[in-house]
XYZ file of C-alpha atoms in Angstrom:
373
model
C -0.050 -0.041 0.042
C 1.481 3.192 -0.727
C 1.594 6.414 1.448
C -1.225 8.328 -0.229
C -3.387 5.093 -0.317
C -3.209 4.241 3.525
C -3.286 7.960 3.854
C -6.448 8.334 2.576
C -8.200 5.165 4.036
C -6.959 7.193 7.179
C -8.804 10.561 6.629
C -11.639 8.822 5.187
C -12.372 7.644 9.472
C -14.285 10.092 10.881
C -11.874 10.620 14.134
C -13.861 14.016 15.275
C -13.157 14.666 19.028
C -16.080 14.069 20.871
C -15.045 16.662 23.550
C -14.128 19.357 21.175
C -17.365 18.739 19.061
C -20.246 17.344 20.740
C -21.588 14.309 19.313
C -17.937 13.323 17.033
C -17.033 10.158 16.261
C -13.808 9.428 18.347
C -10.951 7.779 17.492
C -11.881 4.380 17.992
C -12.700 3.644 13.548
C -9.114 4.885 12.770
C -7.916 3.235 15.830
C -8.865 -0.234 14.513
C -7.379 0.596 11.271
C -3.907 1.873 12.228
C -4.042 -1.555 14.150
C -4.862 -3.771 11.420
C -1.956 -1.716 9.745
C 0.678 -2.550 12.314
C 0.011 -6.100 12.341
C -0.076 -6.378 8.563
C 3.656 -4.741 8.415
C 4.893 -6.475 11.185
C 4.974 -4.739 13.952
C 3.863 -6.096 17.496
C 0.599 -3.840 18.336
C -0.680 -2.694 22.034
C -4.297 -1.094 21.818
C -5.944 0.102 25.102
C -8.878 3.125 25.847
C -7.105 6.119 27.355
C -10.854 7.208 27.462
C -13.848 5.317 27.242
C -14.548 4.036 24.204
C -11.552 6.389 22.580
C -8.429 4.106 22.367
C -4.517 4.412 22.108
C -2.640 2.623 19.597
C 1.376 1.746 19.810
C 3.186 -0.180 17.396
C 6.497 -1.657 18.427
C 9.199 -2.841 16.038
C 11.261 -4.364 18.315
C 15.068 -3.971 17.861
C 17.927 -6.531 18.042
C 19.336 -5.333 21.825
C 21.459 -2.528 22.617
C 20.643 0.150 21.246
C 18.386 3.288 21.631
C 14.865 4.115 21.586
C 12.888 6.201 19.226
C 9.517 6.991 19.905
C 7.195 8.577 16.622
C 3.718 10.306 18.213
C 1.132 11.412 16.313
C -2.267 12.103 17.532
C -5.403 10.886 15.451
C -8.172 13.009 16.980
C -9.218 15.561 14.419
C -11.557 18.987 14.606
C -15.443 19.161 13.535
C -15.275 18.948 9.611
C -17.931 20.414 6.826
C -20.318 17.853 4.357
C -17.364 16.313 2.388
C -15.001 17.051 4.848
C -13.917 13.179 5.233
C -13.212 12.352 1.707
C -10.121 12.559 0.586
C -9.348 14.381 -2.612
C -5.918 14.189 -4.436
C -5.219 17.516 -6.702
C -1.960 18.897 -7.858
C 0.165 16.207 -5.747
C -1.569 17.108 -2.555
C -4.511 15.627 -0.799
C -7.391 17.588 0.812
C -9.289 16.477 3.681
C -9.845 16.972 6.983
C -6.721 15.543 8.857
C -4.544 15.556 5.758
C -2.602 17.161 7.406
C -3.178 17.718 11.293
C -1.883 15.280 11.492
C -2.664 11.637 10.182
C -0.199 12.482 6.702
C 2.625 12.949 9.675
C 1.620 9.327 10.855
C 1.949 7.742 7.180
C 5.478 9.015 7.120
C 6.147 7.265 10.169
C 4.510 3.513 9.376
C 6.230 4.080 6.387
C 9.250 4.039 8.162
C 8.901 1.493 10.221
C 7.548 -0.846 7.167
C 10.949 0.047 5.415
C 13.024 -1.581 8.438
C 10.836 -4.254 9.947
C 13.011 -6.740 7.594
C 16.154 -5.142 8.903
C 15.406 -3.716 12.199
C 17.679 -1.317 14.133
C 19.355 -2.502 17.522
C 17.164 -0.306 19.396
C 12.963 -0.343 19.759
C 10.664 2.007 17.432
C 7.258 2.822 18.626
C 4.769 4.256 16.283
C 2.466 5.643 18.980
C -1.225 6.857 17.607
C -2.886 8.971 20.496
C -6.764 10.606 21.245
C -7.620 13.973 22.044
C -4.540 16.398 21.199
C -7.480 19.230 19.890
C -8.497 19.080 23.787
C -6.805 17.993 26.980
C -4.079 15.865 25.620
C -5.507 13.028 27.471
C -3.373 10.574 25.095
C -0.097 11.368 25.012
C -0.782 11.951 28.890
C -1.675 8.103 28.820
C 1.184 7.419 26.398
C 3.495 8.602 28.926
C 2.365 6.835 31.646
C 2.757 3.402 29.978
C 5.507 4.033 27.746
C 9.100 5.626 27.698
C 11.732 5.870 24.946
C 15.514 7.811 24.663
C 14.032 10.305 22.278
C 10.877 11.210 20.422
C 9.993 12.823 17.028
C 6.542 14.609 16.780
C 5.859 14.183 13.066
C 2.997 17.572 13.530
C 3.030 19.677 10.292
C 6.815 21.747 9.779
C 7.495 21.718 6.209
C 10.289 19.403 7.042
C 11.693 22.519 9.223
C 12.992 21.155 12.392
C 11.233 22.637 15.192
C 13.290 22.505 18.678
C 10.957 24.682 20.875
C 7.454 25.475 20.814
C 5.564 27.612 23.026
C 2.648 26.720 26.514
C -0.499 27.696 27.455
C -2.944 27.783 30.181
C -6.294 28.239 30.045
C -8.343 29.803 33.394
C -11.753 30.682 34.526
C -11.612 33.687 36.789
C -14.717 33.655 38.910
C -16.437 36.847 40.157
C -18.936 36.016 42.789
C -21.972 38.765 43.280
C -25.538 38.466 45.055
C -28.407 37.954 42.884
C -31.481 40.210 43.541
C -34.051 42.149 41.791
C -32.864 45.176 39.237
C -35.152 47.261 41.695
C -33.361 46.114 45.028
C -30.136 48.026 44.313
C -29.756 47.714 48.535
C -29.882 43.668 48.267
C -28.120 43.171 44.980
C -24.561 42.938 44.475
C -23.504 43.399 40.552
C -20.918 39.978 39.933
C -20.241 41.320 36.125
C -19.541 45.229 37.064
C -17.249 43.990 39.581
C -15.194 41.648 37.213
C -14.741 44.983 35.224
C -11.038 45.408 36.980
C -9.973 41.912 36.061
C -10.666 42.624 31.934
C -9.150 46.312 32.375
C -5.915 44.490 33.687
C -6.046 41.625 30.876
C -5.875 44.554 28.106
C -2.962 45.990 30.029
C -0.865 42.889 30.415
C -1.339 41.779 26.511
C 0.005 45.672 25.814
C 2.676 44.516 28.461
C 3.439 41.188 26.537
C 3.111 42.674 23.448
C 6.477 44.672 24.305
C 8.171 41.521 24.959
C 8.143 39.884 21.455
C 11.657 38.541 20.440
C 12.812 37.465 16.580
C 13.629 33.908 18.047
C 10.310 33.271 20.078
C 7.864 36.235 18.734
C 5.598 37.259 21.473
C 3.835 35.945 24.683
C -0.044 36.681 24.750
C -3.040 36.894 27.050
C -6.856 37.951 26.026
C -10.040 37.318 27.426
C -12.170 34.066 25.518
C -15.410 33.594 26.714
C -17.462 35.416 29.695
C -20.549 34.728 30.962
C -22.896 36.161 34.062
C -26.367 36.711 34.546
C -29.838 35.453 33.832
C -32.174 38.294 32.351
C -32.074 42.108 32.226
C -34.303 42.799 35.873
C -32.197 41.200 37.812
C -28.479 41.880 39.419
C -26.215 38.655 38.363
C -24.871 36.640 40.877
C -22.360 35.557 39.268
C -19.833 36.373 35.790
C -17.097 33.893 34.627
C -14.346 35.076 32.103
C -12.431 32.386 30.288
C -8.794 33.471 29.803
C -6.379 32.407 27.225
C -2.216 32.875 28.133
C 0.010 31.808 25.350
C 3.126 31.092 26.762
C 6.622 31.186 25.108
C 10.225 29.652 25.948
C 11.548 31.256 28.879
C 8.561 31.863 30.622
C 6.407 29.368 32.680
C 2.782 28.738 34.131
C 3.847 29.919 37.559
C 4.733 33.316 36.607
C 1.271 33.190 34.478
C -0.456 32.236 37.568
C 1.219 35.237 39.336
C -0.268 37.648 36.508
C -3.455 36.179 37.636
C -3.146 36.464 41.328
C -2.222 40.281 40.487
C -5.665 40.870 38.605
C -7.708 39.274 41.478
C -6.009 41.384 43.634
C -6.412 44.545 41.388
C -10.279 43.531 41.568
C -10.263 43.518 44.947
C -8.762 46.690 45.340
C -11.348 48.568 43.101
C -14.137 47.377 44.964
C -13.626 45.739 49.000
C -17.214 43.482 47.509
C -15.535 41.940 45.070
C -15.137 38.259 45.874
C -13.232 35.482 43.143
C -11.212 33.672 42.400
C -8.938 31.865 39.445
C -9.482 28.418 38.394
C -6.739 26.473 36.295
C -8.531 24.541 33.574
C -5.756 22.946 31.600
C -1.976 24.108 31.466
C 0.780 23.393 29.824
C 4.765 24.441 30.129
C 6.414 25.495 26.642
C 9.237 22.865 25.445
C 12.998 24.074 24.716
C 15.835 21.430 23.729
C 18.679 22.352 23.584
C 20.066 22.564 19.873
C 22.638 19.738 20.451
C 20.472 17.502 21.701
C 21.001 13.984 19.757
C 17.399 13.643 18.502
C 17.883 17.398 17.327
C 21.259 16.732 15.315
C 19.801 13.398 14.193
C 16.665 15.635 12.771
C 18.815 17.759 11.557
C 20.870 15.656 9.304
C 18.206 13.846 8.088
C 16.324 16.668 6.996
C 19.093 18.031 4.670
C 19.840 14.843 3.541
C 16.412 14.584 1.578
C 16.086 18.189 0.899
C 19.417 18.528 -0.498
C 19.791 21.916 2.117
C 20.131 22.413 5.568
C 16.749 22.786 6.892
C 15.247 25.861 8.655
C 15.460 25.003 12.442
C 13.473 26.979 14.519
C 10.505 27.345 17.461
C 6.861 27.252 16.727
C 4.269 29.758 18.536
C 1.348 26.866 19.611
C 1.661 23.692 22.045
C 1.881 20.252 21.101
C 1.899 17.099 22.326
C 5.382 17.246 22.631
C 5.622 19.525 25.260
C 3.788 15.682 27.081
C 6.460 13.773 26.279
C 9.123 16.455 27.385
C 7.890 16.917 31.008
C 7.901 12.968 30.874
C 11.665 13.141 30.128
C 11.909 11.945 26.789
C 13.787 14.903 24.295
C 11.133 15.278 21.411
C 11.614 17.280 18.414
C 9.291 17.926 15.906
C 9.986 17.432 12.204
C 6.842 16.628 9.759
C 5.636 17.069 6.309
C 4.549 20.650 4.648
C 0.655 21.396 4.585
C -1.623 24.215 5.230
C -5.236 24.557 6.217
C -5.724 23.161 9.609
C -8.525 23.296 11.089
C -10.861 25.159 8.008
C -12.247 23.975 4.880
C -9.095 23.686 2.717
C -6.724 21.595 5.168
C -4.216 19.795 2.542
C -0.901 17.608 3.155
C 1.970 17.785 -0.143
C 1.752 13.774 -0.447
C 5.650 14.257 -1.776
C 7.152 15.284 0.956
C 4.771 12.486 3.347
C 7.504 10.497 1.150
C 10.481 13.150 2.177
C 9.255 12.869 6.026
C 9.504 8.901 5.741
C 13.105 8.729 3.945
C 14.433 11.365 6.894
C 12.547 8.945 10.113
C 14.701 6.161 8.291
C 17.845 7.966 8.028
C 17.202 9.323 11.726
C 16.327 5.936 12.773
C 19.711 4.345 11.646
C 21.388 7.459 13.248
C 19.888 7.082 16.983
C 18.865 3.750 17.417
C 21.804 1.703 15.811
């Protein structure tokens, strides 16, 4: 089976994340296809539920012994698609369809590399891990590192064959302001939770302006914004509660702890503005940024392999968004990002360049030989 044929088969299976899109199909269908293919190319297969009815699947190419292990980790969930989004279509060397680029193309590259090596395995083990839920809370990656480890890892997310050695983190917070619900005509009883939260919103705007001044050529800029706001029931009532959802994008060199301190300062500001303010900040999800040493063996191996298939030195850079590689790095597995070329993730015109899928497979074979022996 060619890489294009396997990719088309995977894309045709709806694997919409049900936590992101209520009623989404989930990852079980695509996990079954992956497990079948892994077994057919000679890998040992392990499939288990990382969440009810939502399985991770890992294929292991056993090494001959004595070498370092290398893990490829890709996610199987996708965001929701428009009608026809799961009908892959090839035009001008590109495959279009939901999940082609984010990130079933990279998974196919890793599987192709393992298949090429199956008859002559390296000294160290090669693991192809396909995990759920990257688009929401990375439940699959967390379950993976509780069950498996490796000496190094590759995240085959789209990078246009650039080598990504660092990327940002993020934190999602819910800031709650509490008031007292009462009829609008009884101001002596009511306390307006929404108005009391005003200093928090003003503080977010000021913090965002400050973060904009921290932009660097290497990392870009950190940011913060209010994502959602809800509170109150109707016009003729004082709102008893207001909840502001906040996203803080964290750059390498910053920490989640620092962003928590920023949020605490915003609450202090609201208390100083009005002694009636009662509230707290709850962390919904928080992930640290990733920063590998450029001389880390897996980074050097990725640079050398990409150079060999591109015929030129690859771009070596950081990336703004967070990826599952952060989970692996926190678990002590240095993880570099190297993946195919494409565009349109999370849009109706998502696509991956098919030639780059094969280039990545070539690069992965080189990385495996260099790292695993």
